[in-house]
Amino acid sequence: FNYKDPGERPGPFIFSLSLAVKISLWWADLVEYSSTRSDFYLDLDIQPVRPGQDNYRRVKQLYLRAFPKYEQEPWSWLMLKSRFKRADFMAFYDEDQFVGFAYVIHSQGCHYILFLAVADQVRSQGYGSQIIHQLRRHYGDDSLLLDVEEPDDRAANNQQRLRRGGF
């Protein structure tokens, strides 16, 4: 990115270009690999997250557990944005088992995964990759962006960061 004014900063949907390139290259390899294997991904069921639905409470509890308070947006804001189609708030199920959720914001033909979490009891079983695969199919040829924390040997959650980058 070239900014004319050194004080200019990217908007909230812009993240490290090098990370975007790495994700894009990784994604291209994964799509090529998965297209040769019909059993690589399961079809997860997608249900919208709305008040009064069975998944509402389960998704909210996972959201509050999975993200530190300083990263969370007000729950009412998330629900409002999704109600007016500025975002998709989706719960994912493997048959009847809740496996996670994604909150995706829409802006100018791009879809930014703001929050993605996998249910505690099914972590490290490939569901994060399956959710991303399902989102990729859902949004077709549109751009799908995901921001991942960079590994940092000094960070207390460095192992978790490495695992997140691996899926």
PDB file of C-alpha atoms in Angstrom:
ATOM      1  CA  PHE A   1       0.000   0.000   0.000  1.00  0.00           C
ATOM      2  CA  ASN A   2       1.243   3.448  -0.864  1.00  0.00           C
ATOM      3  CA  TYR A   3       0.017   6.237   1.355  1.00  0.00           C
ATOM      4  CA  LYS A   4       0.660   9.823   0.213  1.00  0.00           C
ATOM      5  CA  ASP A   5       0.436  11.217   3.718  1.00  0.00           C
ATOM      6  CA  PRO A   6       2.703   9.445   6.255  1.00  0.00           C
ATOM      7  CA  GLY A   7      -0.036  10.013   8.842  1.00  0.00           C
ATOM      8  CA  GLU A   8      -2.571   8.075   6.755  1.00  0.00           C
ATOM      9  CA  ARG A   9      -3.503   4.729   8.185  1.00  0.00           C
ATOM     10  CA  PRO A  10      -5.339   1.798   6.654  1.00  0.00           C
ATOM     11  CA  GLY A  11      -9.000   1.295   7.523  1.00  0.00           C
ATOM     12  CA  PRO A  12     -10.244  -1.375   9.909  1.00  0.00           C
ATOM     13  CA  PHE A  13     -10.515  -4.004   7.170  1.00  0.00           C
ATOM     14  CA  ILE A  14      -6.912  -3.776   5.959  1.00  0.00           C
ATOM     15  CA  PHE A  15      -4.316  -6.102   7.417  1.00  0.00           C
ATOM     16  CA  SER A  16      -0.770  -7.129   6.676  1.00  0.00           C
ATOM     17  CA  LEU A  17      -0.319  -7.598   2.939  1.00  0.00           C
ATOM     18  CA  SER A  18       2.327 -10.257   3.494  1.00  0.00           C
ATOM     19  CA  LEU A  19      -0.104 -12.195   5.668  1.00  0.00           C
ATOM     20  CA  ALA A  20      -2.828 -11.819   3.024  1.00  0.00           C
ATOM     21  CA  VAL A  21      -0.478 -13.190   0.378  1.00  0.00           C
ATOM     22  CA  LYS A  22       0.484 -16.118   2.623  1.00  0.00           C
ATOM     23  CA  ILE A  23      -3.173 -16.930   3.282  1.00  0.00           C
ATOM     24  CA  SER A  24      -4.010 -16.624  -0.429  1.00  0.00           C
ATOM     25  CA  LEU A  25      -1.179 -18.957  -1.438  1.00  0.00           C
ATOM     26  CA  TRP A  26      -2.075 -21.411   1.312  1.00  0.00           C
ATOM     27  CA  TRP A  27      -5.728 -21.250   0.284  1.00  0.00           C
ATOM     28  CA  ALA A  28      -4.914 -21.904  -3.401  1.00  0.00           C
ATOM     29  CA  ASP A  29      -2.890 -24.991  -2.437  1.00  0.00           C
ATOM     30  CA  LEU A  30      -5.654 -26.197  -0.119  1.00  0.00           C
ATOM     31  CA  VAL A  31      -8.397 -25.713  -2.719  1.00  0.00           C
ATOM     32  CA  GLU A  32      -6.342 -27.563  -5.319  1.00  0.00           C
ATOM     33  CA  TYR A  33      -5.713 -30.403  -2.864  1.00  0.00           C
ATOM     34  CA  SER A  34      -9.302 -30.582  -1.645  1.00  0.00           C
ATOM     35  CA  SER A  35     -10.700 -30.608  -5.183  1.00  0.00           C
ATOM     36  CA  THR A  36      -8.944 -33.933  -5.728  1.00  0.00           C
ATOM     37  CA  ARG A  37     -10.419 -35.446  -2.557  1.00  0.00           C
ATOM     38  CA  SER A  38     -14.165 -35.587  -2.197  1.00  0.00           C
ATOM     39  CA  ASP A  39     -13.886 -36.721   1.416  1.00  0.00           C
ATOM     40  CA  PHE A  40     -11.615 -33.870   2.526  1.00  0.00           C
ATOM     41  CA  TYR A  41     -14.433 -31.621   3.749  1.00  0.00           C
ATOM     42  CA  LEU A  42     -17.807 -32.393   5.211  1.00  0.00           C
ATOM     43  CA  ASP A  43     -20.777 -30.245   4.360  1.00  0.00           C
ATOM     44  CA  LEU A  44     -21.565 -28.383   7.538  1.00  0.00           C
ATOM     45  CA  ASP A  45     -25.068 -27.087   8.143  1.00  0.00           C
ATOM     46  CA  ILE A  46     -25.271 -23.300   8.451  1.00  0.00           C
ATOM     47  CA  GLN A  47     -27.909 -21.614  10.584  1.00  0.00           C
ATOM     48  CA  PRO A  48     -28.278 -17.870  11.172  1.00  0.00           C
ATOM     49  CA  VAL A  49     -27.780 -16.670  14.736  1.00  0.00           C
ATOM     50  CA  ARG A  50     -30.925 -14.855  15.862  1.00  0.00           C
ATOM     51  CA  PRO A  51     -32.564 -14.213  19.244  1.00  0.00           C
ATOM     52  CA  GLY A  52     -35.001 -16.950  20.126  1.00  0.00           C
ATOM     53  CA  GLN A  53     -33.265 -19.641  18.079  1.00  0.00           C
ATOM     54  CA  ASP A  54     -31.712 -22.691  19.711  1.00  0.00           C
ATOM     55  CA  ASN A  55     -28.161 -21.673  18.789  1.00  0.00           C
ATOM     56  CA  TYR A  56     -28.373 -18.105  20.185  1.00  0.00           C
ATOM     57  CA  ARG A  57     -27.323 -18.862  23.764  1.00  0.00           C
ATOM     58  CA  ARG A  58     -24.681 -21.436  22.743  1.00  0.00           C
ATOM     59  CA  VAL A  59     -23.042 -19.023  20.267  1.00  0.00           C
ATOM     60  CA  LYS A  60     -23.066 -16.142  22.755  1.00  0.00           C
ATOM     61  CA  GLN A  61     -21.406 -18.288  25.444  1.00  0.00           C
ATOM     62  CA  LEU A  62     -18.701 -19.447  23.011  1.00  0.00           C
ATOM     63  CA  TYR A  63     -18.131 -15.858  21.861  1.00  0.00           C
ATOM     64  CA  LEU A  64     -17.631 -14.658  25.443  1.00  0.00           C
ATOM     65  CA  ARG A  65     -15.228 -17.551  26.202  1.00  0.00           C
ATOM     66  CA  ALA A  66     -13.244 -17.550  22.973  1.00  0.00           C
ATOM     67  CA  PHE A  67     -12.286 -13.883  22.696  1.00  0.00           C
ATOM     68  CA  PRO A  68     -10.633 -11.646  25.290  1.00  0.00           C
ATOM     69  CA  LYS A  69     -12.846  -8.826  26.483  1.00  0.00           C
ATOM     70  CA  TYR A  70     -10.672  -6.187  24.794  1.00  0.00           C
ATOM     71  CA  GLU A  71     -11.287  -7.892  21.391  1.00  0.00           C
ATOM     72  CA  GLN A  72     -15.042  -8.269  21.821  1.00  0.00           C
ATOM     73  CA  GLU A  73     -17.605  -5.992  20.254  1.00  0.00           C
ATOM     74  CA  PRO A  74     -20.856  -5.379  22.144  1.00  0.00           C
ATOM     75  CA  TRP A  75     -23.197  -8.314  21.534  1.00  0.00           C
ATOM     76  CA  SER A  76     -26.060  -5.927  20.674  1.00  0.00           C
ATOM     77  CA  TRP A  77     -23.892  -4.330  17.961  1.00  0.00           C
ATOM     78  CA  LEU A  78     -23.169  -7.743  16.419  1.00  0.00           C
ATOM     79  CA  MET A  79     -26.851  -8.638  16.391  1.00  0.00           C
ATOM     80  CA  LEU A  80     -27.882  -5.242  14.965  1.00  0.00           C
ATOM     81  CA  LYS A  81     -25.356  -5.391  12.106  1.00  0.00           C
ATOM     82  CA  SER A  82     -26.436  -8.901  11.164  1.00  0.00           C
ATOM     83  CA  ARG A  83     -30.118  -7.977  11.303  1.00  0.00           C
ATOM     84  CA  PHE A  84     -29.600  -5.226   8.729  1.00  0.00           C
ATOM     85  CA  LYS A  85     -27.488  -7.433   6.416  1.00  0.00           C
ATOM     86  CA  ARG A  86     -24.238  -5.581   7.058  1.00  0.00           C
ATOM     87  CA  ALA A  87     -22.884  -8.859   8.412  1.00  0.00           C
ATOM     88  CA  ASP A  88     -23.663 -12.563   8.503  1.00  0.00           C
ATOM     89  CA  PHE A  89     -23.772 -14.253  11.897  1.00  0.00           C
ATOM     90  CA  MET A  90     -23.708 -17.987  11.275  1.00  0.00           C
ATOM     91  CA  ALA A  91     -23.638 -21.085  13.467  1.00  0.00           C
ATOM     92  CA  PHE A  92     -22.153 -24.265  11.999  1.00  0.00           C
ATOM     93  CA  TYR A  93     -23.320 -27.798  12.724  1.00  0.00           C
ATOM     94  CA  ASP A  94     -21.968 -31.223  11.861  1.00  0.00           C
ATOM     95  CA  GLU A  95     -25.291 -33.036  11.685  1.00  0.00           C
ATOM     96  CA  ASP A  96     -26.865 -32.018  15.039  1.00  0.00           C
ATOM     97  CA  GLN A  97     -23.621 -31.105  16.823  1.00  0.00           C
ATOM     98  CA  PHE A  98     -22.748 -27.416  17.200  1.00  0.00           C
ATOM     99  CA  VAL A  99     -19.143 -26.983  16.030  1.00  0.00           C
ATOM    100  CA  GLY A 100     -18.634 -23.221  15.880  1.00  0.00           C
ATOM    101  CA  PHE A 101     -19.634 -19.858  14.495  1.00  0.00           C
ATOM    102  CA  ALA A 102     -18.442 -17.108  12.187  1.00  0.00           C
ATOM    103  CA  TYR A 103     -19.277 -13.426  12.077  1.00  0.00           C
ATOM    104  CA  VAL A 104     -18.565 -11.964   8.638  1.00  0.00           C
ATOM    105  CA  ILE A 105     -18.745  -8.249   7.778  1.00  0.00           C
ATOM    106  CA  HIS A 106     -19.507  -7.127   4.205  1.00  0.00           C
ATOM    107  CA  SER A 107     -17.868  -4.124   2.564  1.00  0.00           C
ATOM    108  CA  GLN A 108     -17.594  -3.308  -1.137  1.00  0.00           C
ATOM    109  CA  GLY A 109     -17.570  -6.880  -2.461  1.00  0.00           C
ATOM    110  CA  CYS A 110     -15.273  -8.150   0.287  1.00  0.00           C
ATOM    111  CA  HIS A 111     -16.229 -10.347   3.201  1.00  0.00           C
ATOM    112  CA  TYR A 112     -14.105 -10.003   6.337  1.00  0.00           C
ATOM    113  CA  ILE A 113     -14.218 -12.753   8.958  1.00  0.00           C
ATOM    114  CA  LEU A 114     -14.279 -10.644  12.105  1.00  0.00           C
ATOM    115  CA  PHE A 115     -14.891 -13.560  14.492  1.00  0.00           C
ATOM    116  CA  LEU A 116     -14.507 -17.291  13.999  1.00  0.00           C
ATOM    117  CA  ALA A 117     -14.586 -19.740  16.885  1.00  0.00           C
ATOM    118  CA  VAL A 118     -14.735 -23.506  17.170  1.00  0.00           C
ATOM    119  CA  ALA A 119     -16.608 -25.141  20.052  1.00  0.00           C
ATOM    120  CA  ASP A 120     -14.324 -26.273  22.884  1.00  0.00           C
ATOM    121  CA  GLN A 121     -15.236 -29.967  22.680  1.00  0.00           C
ATOM    122  CA  VAL A 122     -14.363 -30.273  18.957  1.00  0.00           C
ATOM    123  CA  ARG A 123     -11.209 -28.142  18.673  1.00  0.00           C
ATOM    124  CA  SER A 124      -8.212 -29.600  16.838  1.00  0.00           C
ATOM    125  CA  GLN A 125     -10.479 -31.809  14.735  1.00  0.00           C
ATOM    126  CA  GLY A 126     -10.353 -29.718  11.546  1.00  0.00           C
ATOM    127  CA  TYR A 127     -13.585 -27.806  12.052  1.00  0.00           C
ATOM    128  CA  GLY A 128     -11.920 -24.386  11.706  1.00  0.00           C
ATOM    129  CA  SER A 129     -10.719 -25.363   8.226  1.00  0.00           C
ATOM    130  CA  GLN A 130     -14.121 -26.780   7.396  1.00  0.00           C
ATOM    131  CA  ILE A 131     -15.861 -23.565   8.444  1.00  0.00           C
ATOM    132  CA  ILE A 132     -13.504 -21.520   6.246  1.00  0.00           C
ATOM    133  CA  HIS A 133     -14.106 -23.924   3.357  1.00  0.00           C
ATOM    134  CA  GLN A 134     -17.874 -23.558   3.826  1.00  0.00           C
ATOM    135  CA  LEU A 135     -17.554 -19.747   3.908  1.00  0.00           C
ATOM    136  CA  ARG A 136     -15.466 -19.820   0.740  1.00  0.00           C
ATOM    137  CA  ARG A 137     -18.209 -21.781  -1.009  1.00  0.00           C
ATOM    138  CA  HIS A 138     -20.916 -19.530   0.455  1.00  0.00           C
ATOM    139  CA  TYR A 139     -19.337 -16.313  -0.854  1.00  0.00           C
ATOM    140  CA  GLY A 140     -18.208 -17.761  -4.193  1.00  0.00           C
ATOM    141  CA  ASP A 141     -15.711 -15.661  -6.115  1.00  0.00           C
ATOM    142  CA  ASP A 142     -15.917 -12.658  -3.770  1.00  0.00           C
ATOM    143  CA  SER A 143     -12.874 -11.869  -1.622  1.00  0.00           C
ATOM    144  CA  LEU A 144     -12.868 -13.491   1.803  1.00  0.00           C
ATOM    145  CA  LEU A 145     -10.451 -11.958   4.313  1.00  0.00           C
ATOM    146  CA  LEU A 146      -9.216 -13.362   7.598  1.00  0.00           C
ATOM    147  CA  ASP A 147      -6.819 -11.714  10.011  1.00  0.00           C
ATOM    148  CA  VAL A 148      -4.644 -14.090  12.044  1.00  0.00           C
ATOM    149  CA  GLU A 149      -2.364 -13.112  14.923  1.00  0.00           C
ATOM    150  CA  GLU A 150       1.297 -13.336  14.009  1.00  0.00           C
ATOM    151  CA  PRO A 151       3.395 -15.825  15.984  1.00  0.00           C
ATOM    152  CA  ASP A 152       5.383 -14.161  18.750  1.00  0.00           C
ATOM    153  CA  ASP A 153       7.759 -16.156  20.946  1.00  0.00           C
ATOM    154  CA  ARG A 154       7.131 -13.679  23.784  1.00  0.00           C
ATOM    155  CA  ALA A 155       3.332 -14.041  23.671  1.00  0.00           C
ATOM    156  CA  ALA A 156       1.731 -16.240  26.311  1.00  0.00           C
ATOM    157  CA  ASN A 157      -0.493 -17.804  23.644  1.00  0.00           C
ATOM    158  CA  ASN A 158       2.207 -18.343  21.005  1.00  0.00           C
ATOM    159  CA  GLN A 159       1.413 -22.058  20.623  1.00  0.00           C
ATOM    160  CA  GLN A 160      -2.228 -21.196  20.028  1.00  0.00           C
ATOM    161  CA  ARG A 161      -1.203 -18.586  17.440  1.00  0.00           C
ATOM    162  CA  LEU A 162       0.909 -21.155  15.622  1.00  0.00           C
ATOM    163  CA  ARG A 163      -1.987 -23.627  15.546  1.00  0.00           C
ATOM    164  CA  ARG A 164      -4.382 -20.955  14.255  1.00  0.00           C
ATOM    165  CA  GLY A 165      -2.013 -20.131  11.410  1.00  0.00           C
ATOM    166  CA  GLY A 166      -1.759 -23.822  10.588  1.00  0.00           C
ATOM    167  CA  PHE A 167      -5.424 -24.346   9.836  1.00  0.00           C
TER     168      PHE A 167
END
